[in-house]
Coordinates of C-alpha atoms in Angstrom, one line a residue:
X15 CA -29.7 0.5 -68.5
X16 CA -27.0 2.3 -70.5
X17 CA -25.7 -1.1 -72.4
X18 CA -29.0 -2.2 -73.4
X19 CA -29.0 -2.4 -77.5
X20 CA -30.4 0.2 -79.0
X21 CA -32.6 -1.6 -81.3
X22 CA -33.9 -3.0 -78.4
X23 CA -37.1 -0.8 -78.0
X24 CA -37.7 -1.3 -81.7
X25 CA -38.0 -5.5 -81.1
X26 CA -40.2 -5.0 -78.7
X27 CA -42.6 -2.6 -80.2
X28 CA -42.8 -5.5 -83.3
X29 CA -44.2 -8.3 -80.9
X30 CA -46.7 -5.6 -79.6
X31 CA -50.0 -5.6 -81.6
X32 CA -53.1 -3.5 -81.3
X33 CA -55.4 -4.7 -84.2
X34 CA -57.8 -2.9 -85.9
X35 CA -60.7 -4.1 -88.0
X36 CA -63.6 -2.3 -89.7
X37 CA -67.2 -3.1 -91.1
X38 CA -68.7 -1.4 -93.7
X39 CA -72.5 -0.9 -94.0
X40 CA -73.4 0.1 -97.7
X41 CA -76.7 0.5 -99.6
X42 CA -77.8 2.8 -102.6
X43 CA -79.4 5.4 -101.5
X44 CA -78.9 5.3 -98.1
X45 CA -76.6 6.2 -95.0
X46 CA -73.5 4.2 -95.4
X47 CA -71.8 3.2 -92.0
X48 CA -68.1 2.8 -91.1
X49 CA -67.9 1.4 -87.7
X50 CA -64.1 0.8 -87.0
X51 CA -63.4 -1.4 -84.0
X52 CA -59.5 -1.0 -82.4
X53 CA -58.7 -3.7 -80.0
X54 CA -57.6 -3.5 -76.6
X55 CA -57.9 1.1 -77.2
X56 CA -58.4 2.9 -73.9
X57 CA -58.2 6.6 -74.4
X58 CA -55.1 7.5 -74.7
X59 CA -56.0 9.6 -77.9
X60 CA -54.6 13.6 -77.6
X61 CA -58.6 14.6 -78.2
X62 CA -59.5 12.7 -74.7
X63 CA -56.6 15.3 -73.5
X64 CA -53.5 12.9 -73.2
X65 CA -50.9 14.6 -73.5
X66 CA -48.4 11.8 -74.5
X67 CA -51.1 10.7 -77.8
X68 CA -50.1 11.3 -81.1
X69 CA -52.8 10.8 -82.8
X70 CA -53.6 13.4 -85.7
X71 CA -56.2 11.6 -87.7
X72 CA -58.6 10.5 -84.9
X73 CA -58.8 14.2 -83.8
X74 CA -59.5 15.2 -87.1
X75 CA -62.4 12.6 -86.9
X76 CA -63.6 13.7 -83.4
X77 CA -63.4 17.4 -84.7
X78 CA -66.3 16.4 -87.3
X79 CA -68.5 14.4 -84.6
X80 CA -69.1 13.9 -81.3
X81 CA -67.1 12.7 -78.4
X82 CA -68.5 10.4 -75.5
X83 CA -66.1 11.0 -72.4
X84 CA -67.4 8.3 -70.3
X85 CA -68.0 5.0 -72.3
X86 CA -67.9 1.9 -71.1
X87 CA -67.5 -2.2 -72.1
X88 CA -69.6 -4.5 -70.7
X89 CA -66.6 -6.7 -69.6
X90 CA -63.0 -6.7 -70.4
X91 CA -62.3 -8.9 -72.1
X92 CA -62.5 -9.5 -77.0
X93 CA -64.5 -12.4 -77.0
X94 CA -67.7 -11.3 -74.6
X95 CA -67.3 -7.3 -75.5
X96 CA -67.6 -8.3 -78.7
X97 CA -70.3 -10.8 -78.8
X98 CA -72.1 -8.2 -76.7
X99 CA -72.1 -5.1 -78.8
X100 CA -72.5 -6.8 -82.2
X101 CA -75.9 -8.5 -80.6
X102 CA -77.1 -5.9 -78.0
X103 CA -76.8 -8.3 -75.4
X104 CA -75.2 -8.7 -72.4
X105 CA -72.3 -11.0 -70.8
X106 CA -75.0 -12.4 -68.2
X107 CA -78.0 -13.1 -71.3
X108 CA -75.4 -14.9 -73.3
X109 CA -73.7 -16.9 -70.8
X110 CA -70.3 -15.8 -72.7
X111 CA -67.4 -15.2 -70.3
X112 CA -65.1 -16.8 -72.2
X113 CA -63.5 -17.7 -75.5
X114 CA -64.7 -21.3 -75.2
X115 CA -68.1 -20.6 -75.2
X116 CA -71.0 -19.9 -78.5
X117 CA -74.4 -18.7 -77.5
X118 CA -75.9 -19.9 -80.7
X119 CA -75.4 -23.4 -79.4
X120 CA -76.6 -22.7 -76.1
X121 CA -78.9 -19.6 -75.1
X122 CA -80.3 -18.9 -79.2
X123 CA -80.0 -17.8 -82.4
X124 CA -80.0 -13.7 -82.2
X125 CA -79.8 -11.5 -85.3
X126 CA -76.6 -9.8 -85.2
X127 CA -75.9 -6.0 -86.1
X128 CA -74.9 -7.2 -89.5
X129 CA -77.4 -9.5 -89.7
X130 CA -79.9 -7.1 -89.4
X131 CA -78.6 -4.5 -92.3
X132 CA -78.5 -7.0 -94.1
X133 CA -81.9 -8.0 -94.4
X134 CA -82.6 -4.6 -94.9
X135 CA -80.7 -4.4 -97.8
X136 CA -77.3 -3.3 -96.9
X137 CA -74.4 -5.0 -98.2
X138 CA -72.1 -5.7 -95.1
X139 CA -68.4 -6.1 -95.1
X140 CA -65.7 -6.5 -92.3
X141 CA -62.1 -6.6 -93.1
X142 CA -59.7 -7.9 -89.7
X143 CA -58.2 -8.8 -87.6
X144 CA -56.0 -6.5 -89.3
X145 CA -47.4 -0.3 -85.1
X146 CA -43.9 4.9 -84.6
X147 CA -41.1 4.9 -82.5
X148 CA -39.8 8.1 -83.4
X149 CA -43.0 9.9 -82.2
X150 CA -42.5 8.2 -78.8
X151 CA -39.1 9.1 -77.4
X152 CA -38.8 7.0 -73.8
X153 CA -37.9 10.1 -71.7
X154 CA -41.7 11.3 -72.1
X155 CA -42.7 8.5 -70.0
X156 CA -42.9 6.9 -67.0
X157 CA -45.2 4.4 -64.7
X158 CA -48.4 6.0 -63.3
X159 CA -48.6 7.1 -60.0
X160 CA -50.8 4.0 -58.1
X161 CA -48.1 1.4 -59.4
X162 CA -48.9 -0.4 -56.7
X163 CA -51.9 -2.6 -55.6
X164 CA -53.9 -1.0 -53.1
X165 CA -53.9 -2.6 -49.4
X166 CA -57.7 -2.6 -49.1
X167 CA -58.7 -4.4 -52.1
X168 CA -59.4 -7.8 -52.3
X169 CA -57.2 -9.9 -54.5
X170 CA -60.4 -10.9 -56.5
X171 CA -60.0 -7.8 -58.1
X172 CA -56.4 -8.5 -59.0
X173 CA -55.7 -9.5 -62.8
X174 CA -52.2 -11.1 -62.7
X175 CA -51.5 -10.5 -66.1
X176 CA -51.0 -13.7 -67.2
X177 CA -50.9 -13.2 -71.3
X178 CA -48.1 -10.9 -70.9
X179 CA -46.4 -13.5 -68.6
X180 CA -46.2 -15.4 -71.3
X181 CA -43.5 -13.4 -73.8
X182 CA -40.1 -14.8 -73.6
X183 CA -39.1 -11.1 -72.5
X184 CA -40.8 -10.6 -69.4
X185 CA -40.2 -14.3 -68.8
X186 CA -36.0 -13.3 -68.2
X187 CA -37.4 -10.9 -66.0
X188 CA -38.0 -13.8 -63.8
X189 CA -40.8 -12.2 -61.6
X190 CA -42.4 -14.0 -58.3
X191 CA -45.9 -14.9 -59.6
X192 CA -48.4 -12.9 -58.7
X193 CA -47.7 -9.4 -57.2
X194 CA -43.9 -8.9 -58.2
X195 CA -43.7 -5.6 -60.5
X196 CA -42.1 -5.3 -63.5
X197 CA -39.4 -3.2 -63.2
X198 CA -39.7 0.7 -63.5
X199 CA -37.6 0.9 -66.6
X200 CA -39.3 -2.0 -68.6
X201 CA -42.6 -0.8 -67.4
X202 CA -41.9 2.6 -69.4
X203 CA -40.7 0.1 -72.4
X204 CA -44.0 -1.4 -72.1
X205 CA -45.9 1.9 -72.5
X206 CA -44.1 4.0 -74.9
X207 CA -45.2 0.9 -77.3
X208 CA -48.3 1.2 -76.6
X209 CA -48.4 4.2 -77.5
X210 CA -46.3 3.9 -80.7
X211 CA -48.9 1.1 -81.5
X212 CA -51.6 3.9 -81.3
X213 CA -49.9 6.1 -83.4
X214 CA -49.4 3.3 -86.6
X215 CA -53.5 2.6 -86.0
X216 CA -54.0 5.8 -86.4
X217 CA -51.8 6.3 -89.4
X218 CA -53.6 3.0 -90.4
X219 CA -57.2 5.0 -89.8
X220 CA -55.7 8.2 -91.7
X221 CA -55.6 6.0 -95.1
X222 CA -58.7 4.4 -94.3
X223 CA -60.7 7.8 -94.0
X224 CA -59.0 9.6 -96.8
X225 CA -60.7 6.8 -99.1
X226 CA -64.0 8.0 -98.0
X227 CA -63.1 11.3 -99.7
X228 CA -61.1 10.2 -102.8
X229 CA -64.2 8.0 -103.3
X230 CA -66.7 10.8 -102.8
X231 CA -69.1 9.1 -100.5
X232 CA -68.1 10.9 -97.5
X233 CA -71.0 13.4 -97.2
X234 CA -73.3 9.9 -97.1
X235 CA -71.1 8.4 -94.6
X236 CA -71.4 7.9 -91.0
X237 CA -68.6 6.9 -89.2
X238 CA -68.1 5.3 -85.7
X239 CA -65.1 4.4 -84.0
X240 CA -65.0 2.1 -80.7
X241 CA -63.1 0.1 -78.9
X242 CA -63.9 -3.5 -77.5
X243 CA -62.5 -2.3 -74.0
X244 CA -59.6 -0.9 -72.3
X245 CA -56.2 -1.4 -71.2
X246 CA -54.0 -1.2 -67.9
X247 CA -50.4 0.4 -68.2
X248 CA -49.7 -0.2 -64.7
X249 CA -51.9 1.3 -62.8
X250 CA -53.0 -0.7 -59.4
X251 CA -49.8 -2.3 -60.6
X252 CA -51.4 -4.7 -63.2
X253 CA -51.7 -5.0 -67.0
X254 CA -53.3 -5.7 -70.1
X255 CA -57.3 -6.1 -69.1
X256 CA -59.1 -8.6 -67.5
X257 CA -60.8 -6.0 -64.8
X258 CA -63.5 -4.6 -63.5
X259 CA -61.2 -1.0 -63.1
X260 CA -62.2 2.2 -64.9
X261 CA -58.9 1.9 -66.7
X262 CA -60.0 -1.6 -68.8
X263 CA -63.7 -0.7 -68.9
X264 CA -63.5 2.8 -70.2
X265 CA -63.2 3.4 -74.1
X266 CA -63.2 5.9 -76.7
X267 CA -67.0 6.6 -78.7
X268 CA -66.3 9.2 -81.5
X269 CA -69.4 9.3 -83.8
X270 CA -69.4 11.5 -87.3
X271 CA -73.1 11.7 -89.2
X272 CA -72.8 14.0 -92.1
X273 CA -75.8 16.9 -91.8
X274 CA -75.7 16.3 -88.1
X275 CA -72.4 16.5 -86.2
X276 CA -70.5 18.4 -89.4
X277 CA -71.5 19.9 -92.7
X278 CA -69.0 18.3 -95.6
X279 CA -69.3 21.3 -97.7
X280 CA -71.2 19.9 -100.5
X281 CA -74.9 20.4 -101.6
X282 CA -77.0 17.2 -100.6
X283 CA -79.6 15.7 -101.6
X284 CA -79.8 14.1 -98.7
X285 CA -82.3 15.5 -95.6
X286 CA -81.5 15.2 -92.0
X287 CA -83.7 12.5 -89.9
X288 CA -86.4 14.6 -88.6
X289 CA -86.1 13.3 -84.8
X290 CA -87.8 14.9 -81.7
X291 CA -86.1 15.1 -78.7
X292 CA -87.8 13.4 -75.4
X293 CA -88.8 16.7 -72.8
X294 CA -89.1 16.6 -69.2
X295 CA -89.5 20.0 -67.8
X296 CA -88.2 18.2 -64.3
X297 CA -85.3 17.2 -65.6
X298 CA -82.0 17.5 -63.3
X299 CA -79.2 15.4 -62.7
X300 CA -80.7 13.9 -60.0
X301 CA -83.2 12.3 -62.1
X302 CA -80.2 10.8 -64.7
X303 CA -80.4 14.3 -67.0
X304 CA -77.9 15.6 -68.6
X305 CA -76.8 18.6 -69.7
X306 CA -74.6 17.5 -73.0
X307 CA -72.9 19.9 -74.9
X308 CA -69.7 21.1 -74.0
X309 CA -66.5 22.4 -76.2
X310 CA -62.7 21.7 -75.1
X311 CA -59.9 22.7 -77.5
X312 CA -62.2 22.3 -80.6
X313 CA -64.2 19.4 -79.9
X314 CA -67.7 18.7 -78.7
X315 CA -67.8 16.0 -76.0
X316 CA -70.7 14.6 -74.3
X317 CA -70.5 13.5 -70.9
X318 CA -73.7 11.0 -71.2
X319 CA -73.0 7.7 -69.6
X320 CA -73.4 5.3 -72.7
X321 CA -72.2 1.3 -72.7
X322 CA -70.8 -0.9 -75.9
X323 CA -74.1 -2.6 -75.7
X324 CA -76.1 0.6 -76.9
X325 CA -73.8 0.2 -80.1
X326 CA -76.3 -1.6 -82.1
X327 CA -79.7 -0.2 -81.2
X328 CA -78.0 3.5 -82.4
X329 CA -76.6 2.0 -85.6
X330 CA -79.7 0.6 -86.1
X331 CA -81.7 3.6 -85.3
X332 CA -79.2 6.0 -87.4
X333 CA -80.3 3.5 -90.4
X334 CA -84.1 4.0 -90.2
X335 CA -84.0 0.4 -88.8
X336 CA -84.8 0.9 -85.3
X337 CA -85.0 -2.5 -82.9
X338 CA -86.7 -2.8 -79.9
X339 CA -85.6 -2.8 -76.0
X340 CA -85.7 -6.6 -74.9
X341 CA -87.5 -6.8 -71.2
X342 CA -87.5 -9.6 -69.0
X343 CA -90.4 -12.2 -69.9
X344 CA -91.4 -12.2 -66.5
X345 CA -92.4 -8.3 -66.6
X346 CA -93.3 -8.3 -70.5
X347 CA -96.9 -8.1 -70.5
X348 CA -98.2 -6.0 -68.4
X349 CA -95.4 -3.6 -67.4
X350 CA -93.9 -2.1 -70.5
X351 CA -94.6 0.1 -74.0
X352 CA -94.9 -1.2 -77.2
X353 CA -91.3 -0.2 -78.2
X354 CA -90.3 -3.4 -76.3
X355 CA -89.9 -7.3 -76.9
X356 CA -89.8 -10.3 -74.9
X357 CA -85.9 -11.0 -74.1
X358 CA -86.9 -14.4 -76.2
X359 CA -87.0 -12.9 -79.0
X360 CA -84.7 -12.9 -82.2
X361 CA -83.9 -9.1 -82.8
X362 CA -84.1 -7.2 -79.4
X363 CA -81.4 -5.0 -77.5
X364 CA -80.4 -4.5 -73.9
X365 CA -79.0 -1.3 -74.7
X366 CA -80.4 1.7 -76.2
X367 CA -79.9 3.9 -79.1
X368 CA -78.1 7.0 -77.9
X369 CA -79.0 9.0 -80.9
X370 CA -80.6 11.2 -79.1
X371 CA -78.0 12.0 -76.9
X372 CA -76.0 13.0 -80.1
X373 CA -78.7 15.1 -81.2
X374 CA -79.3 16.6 -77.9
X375 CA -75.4 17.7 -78.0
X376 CA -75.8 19.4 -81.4
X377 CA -78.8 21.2 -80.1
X378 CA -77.7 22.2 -76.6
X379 CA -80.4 20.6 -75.1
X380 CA -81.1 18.5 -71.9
X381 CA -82.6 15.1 -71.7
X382 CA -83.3 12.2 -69.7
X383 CA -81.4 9.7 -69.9
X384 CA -79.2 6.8 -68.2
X385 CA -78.0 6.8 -64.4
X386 CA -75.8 4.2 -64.5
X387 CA -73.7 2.0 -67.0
X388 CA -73.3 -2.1 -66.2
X389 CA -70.1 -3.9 -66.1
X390 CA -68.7 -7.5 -64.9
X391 CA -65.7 -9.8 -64.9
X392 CA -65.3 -13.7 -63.9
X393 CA -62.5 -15.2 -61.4
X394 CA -62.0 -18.5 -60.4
X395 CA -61.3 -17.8 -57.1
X396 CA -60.1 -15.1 -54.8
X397 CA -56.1 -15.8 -54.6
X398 CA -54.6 -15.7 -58.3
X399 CA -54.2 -18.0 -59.8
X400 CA -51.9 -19.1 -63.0
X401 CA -54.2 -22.8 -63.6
X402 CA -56.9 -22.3 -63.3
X403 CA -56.8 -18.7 -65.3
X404 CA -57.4 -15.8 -63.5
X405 CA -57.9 -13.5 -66.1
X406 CA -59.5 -15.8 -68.3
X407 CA -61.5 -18.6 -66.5
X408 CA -63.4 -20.9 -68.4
X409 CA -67.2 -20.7 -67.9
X410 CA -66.9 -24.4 -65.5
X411 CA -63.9 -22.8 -63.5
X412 CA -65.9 -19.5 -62.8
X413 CA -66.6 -19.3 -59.0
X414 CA -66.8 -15.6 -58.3
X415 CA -68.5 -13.2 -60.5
X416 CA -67.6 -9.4 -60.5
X417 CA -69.8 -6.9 -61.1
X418 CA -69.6 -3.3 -61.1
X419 CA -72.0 -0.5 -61.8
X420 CA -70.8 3.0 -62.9
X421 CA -72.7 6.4 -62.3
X422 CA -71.4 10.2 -62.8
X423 CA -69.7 10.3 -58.9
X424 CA -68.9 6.8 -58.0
X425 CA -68.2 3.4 -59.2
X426 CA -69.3 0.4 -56.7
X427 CA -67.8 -3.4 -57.3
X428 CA -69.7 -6.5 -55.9
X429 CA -67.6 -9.7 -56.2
X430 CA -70.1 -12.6 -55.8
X431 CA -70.3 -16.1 -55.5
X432 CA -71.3 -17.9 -59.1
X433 CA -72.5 -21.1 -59.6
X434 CA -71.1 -22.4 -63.0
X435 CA -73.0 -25.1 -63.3
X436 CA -76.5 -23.2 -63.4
X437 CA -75.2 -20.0 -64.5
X438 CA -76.4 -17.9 -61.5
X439 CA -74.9 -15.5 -59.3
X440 CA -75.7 -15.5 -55.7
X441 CA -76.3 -12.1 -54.3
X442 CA -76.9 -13.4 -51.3
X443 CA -73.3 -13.9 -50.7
X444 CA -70.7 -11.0 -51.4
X445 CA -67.0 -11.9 -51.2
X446 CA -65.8 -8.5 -51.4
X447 CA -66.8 -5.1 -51.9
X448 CA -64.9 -1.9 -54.1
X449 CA -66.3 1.9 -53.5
X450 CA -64.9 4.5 -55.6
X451 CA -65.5 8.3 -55.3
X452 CA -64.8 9.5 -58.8
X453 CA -64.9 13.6 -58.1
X454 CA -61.7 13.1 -55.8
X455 CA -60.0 9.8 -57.0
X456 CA -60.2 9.3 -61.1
X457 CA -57.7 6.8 -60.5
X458 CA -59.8 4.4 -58.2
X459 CA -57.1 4.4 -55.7
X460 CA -59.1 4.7 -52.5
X461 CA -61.4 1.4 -51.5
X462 CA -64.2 3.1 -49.3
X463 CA -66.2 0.4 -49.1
X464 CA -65.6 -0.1 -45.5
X465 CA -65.6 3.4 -44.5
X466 CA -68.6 3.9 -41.8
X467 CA -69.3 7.6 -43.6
X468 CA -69.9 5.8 -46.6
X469 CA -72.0 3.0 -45.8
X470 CA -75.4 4.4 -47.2
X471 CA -74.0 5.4 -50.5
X472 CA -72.5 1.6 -50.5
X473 CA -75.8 0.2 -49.6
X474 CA -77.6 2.8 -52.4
X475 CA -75.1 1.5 -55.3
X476 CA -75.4 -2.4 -54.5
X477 CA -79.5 -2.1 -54.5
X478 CA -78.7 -0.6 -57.7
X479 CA -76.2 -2.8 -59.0
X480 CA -78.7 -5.6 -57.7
X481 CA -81.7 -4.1 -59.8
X482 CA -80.0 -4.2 -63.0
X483 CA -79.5 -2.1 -65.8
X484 CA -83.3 -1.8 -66.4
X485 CA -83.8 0.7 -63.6
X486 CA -81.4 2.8 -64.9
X487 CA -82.9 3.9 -68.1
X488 CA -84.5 6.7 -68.8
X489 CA -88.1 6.5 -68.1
X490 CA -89.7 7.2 -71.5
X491 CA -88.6 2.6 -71.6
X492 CA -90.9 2.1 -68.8
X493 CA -94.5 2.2 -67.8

């Protein structure tokens, strides 16, 4: 280690990228919207309490809004996160698993979140895909704890990091394909540029929301930041994405709306969307309530379970341009309100608006709301493999289909067998099973899916998983 060069940290932090892109939502005399998208964030951001962030100008953000501690992306993976959140649809109603794949060609034309401002009048605008060592210094870090791949796991659940087999780098490393580990001391290379790649978006984000003030259109300006998904640094020995692990699923919300979450100091003309928050004197936990509001170190988090897909029915409810819930055509009918359309149609969501969960935080107030969040990831097979991809199968080379369902204590994983060429899973055979009790193991490092003690909270959560994310909403969608 001693005669590495020294500038050697500093070549590999320039062929590490974590882009950043942005979309801007303007209209006079409306609610302008920044939503700024960060690729590949999980987060490691000091106000989600890591200690190794430096991040100053996303905690000044997060100090003005309010902070969802457990959000999640409906796969992980750019091309089907994104397609999903920008058109309120999931991996499954698309058909996108892929990059090789467009649902306009194939499943229909949907309105897009910038499709639909702008037909309201909004002039839209994205700019993208648009790295600090000295913040970083190497001794701060090291490999997590479960750099290893756990024994009772099936290796369908295993991404071998294929992307990152690629760089000329890790290719002198000459590592046995798939389960070799990098070693410990490149490992903590690997990381500490992550990190300094987080801290230059962040400086990046700094610039971009001083212009809101220099411009004066800050007190009319709500701003969201996401991610498209997360990002493994080791843990279960893997990296990059490509998952179904809380580590590549789990991303950073912030949310800022000027009157609501922060007052900018200046007289407005502007009034506060009168809004009334959904009551249920029975509420509990139990029944997928939550009790929101809660302050650590300055900033008010909400522990709501929320999902990328809910991204455009709140931006579209923040606007005063609410769309409705899409609901199978089977059930359409005769089973649900009003508020809902036929999944056929153009401009429907399968995700919710969580703006009441945000207002519910301000006002210290408890609501209905979710019990679960939805999740999935495509294999080709259960060994892993380097052709065809196993972290990024084409839709024809997909034969086992993962999918995962979140709630508060546990996450459960049900890796399926998927016909590609009708685009079906079939639940009727399971390849392998993950169980995950989050109040004792954060860090999904305990499979207790075969566990006999377990078996009827196994059986609960795949019923569950099986049902969908319909029956996990709150029950003012239904009936």
């Amino acid at each position: 280690m001693g005669d590495r060069p020294r500038n050697s940290v500093h070549f590999r932090l320039s062929n590490l990228f974590i882009f950043i892109n942005f979309t801007i939502f303007r209209v006079f005399g409306k609610q302008n919207v920044l939503m700024i998208v960060v690729d590949d964030l999980r987060p490691s951001l000091g106000c989600y309490g890591d200690p190794n962030a430096v991040t100053p100008n996303i905690d000044l953000l997060a100090k003005r809004g309010v902070l969802f501690t457990r959000a999640f992306a409906q796969q992980a993976l750019c091309a089907p996160s994104r397609n999903s959140f920008l058109t309120g649809r999931r991996p499954d109603t698309l058909k996108l698993y892929d990059f090789y794949s467009y649902w306009r060609d194939t499943i229909g034309n949907f309105s897009t979140l910038p499709q639909h401002l702008k037909s309201h009048g909004y002039t839209t605008m994205s700019i993208g895909k648009v790295f600090h060592p000295e913040h970083h210094p190497l001794e701060k870090f090291d490999v997590p704890d479960n750099y290893k791949w756990s024994e009772n796991v099936s290796y369908a659940a295993y991404n071998p990091w294929l992307d990152l087999r690629k760089r000329d780098d890790v290719k002198k490393l000459d590592l046995k394909f798939p389960f070799q580990k990098i070693p410990r001391y490149y490992a903590k290379l690997i990381i500490q540029s992550y990190y300094a790649a987080v801290t230059y978006v962040d400086d990046l984000i700094g610039l971009l929301l001083k212009q809101l003030a220099v411009y004066n259109i800050e007190r009319f300006t709500t701003v969201v930041l996401i991610s498209d998904h997360g990002w493994s640094l080791g843990e279960h020995g893997e990296w990059a994405k490509y998952s179904n692990f809380e580590v590549a699923l789990r991303v950073p919300v912030i949310i800022t709306i000027p009157q609501v979450t922060f007052d900018p100091w200046i007289e407005s003309t502007y009034a506060t969307k009168n809004f009334t928050l959904p009551q249920n004197s029975d509420c509990s936990p139990k029944l997928g309530c939550i009790e929101n509001r809660y302050r650590k170190k300055g900033y008010v988090m909400s522990d709501a379970m929320i999902e990328l897909v809910d991204i455009f029915p709140t931006i579209a409810d923040l606007t005063n341009l609410p769309i409705p819930l899409c609901i199978d055509d089977r059930d359409y009918r005769h089973k649900y309100k009003s508020n809902s359309t036929s999944m056929s149609s153009n401009l429907c969501s399968e995700g919710v608006s969580f703006l009441p969960v945000i207002y519910a935080t301000m006002y210290e107030k408890i609501i209905p709301w979710k019990k679960a969040v939805f999740s999935q990831y495509p294999r080709p097979g259960v060994v892993p493999t380097r052709n065809p991809n196993s972290d990024e199968p084409r839709l024809s080379e997909i034969t086992i289909m993962g999918y995962t369902i979140r709630t508060k204590e546990y996450r459960y994983t049900a890796w399926a067998s998927f016909n590609s060429s009708i685009v079906k899973t079939d639940w009727s055979t399971i390849i392998a099973e993950e169980l995950y009790y989050h109040k004792f193991d954060v860090e999904e490092n305990l499979n207790l899916s075969t566990i006999p003690e377990f078996s009827r909270i196994k059986n609960k959560l795949r019923n569950q998983l099986k049902n969908g994310w319909r029956k996990a909403l709150p029950q003012r969608y239904k009936n």
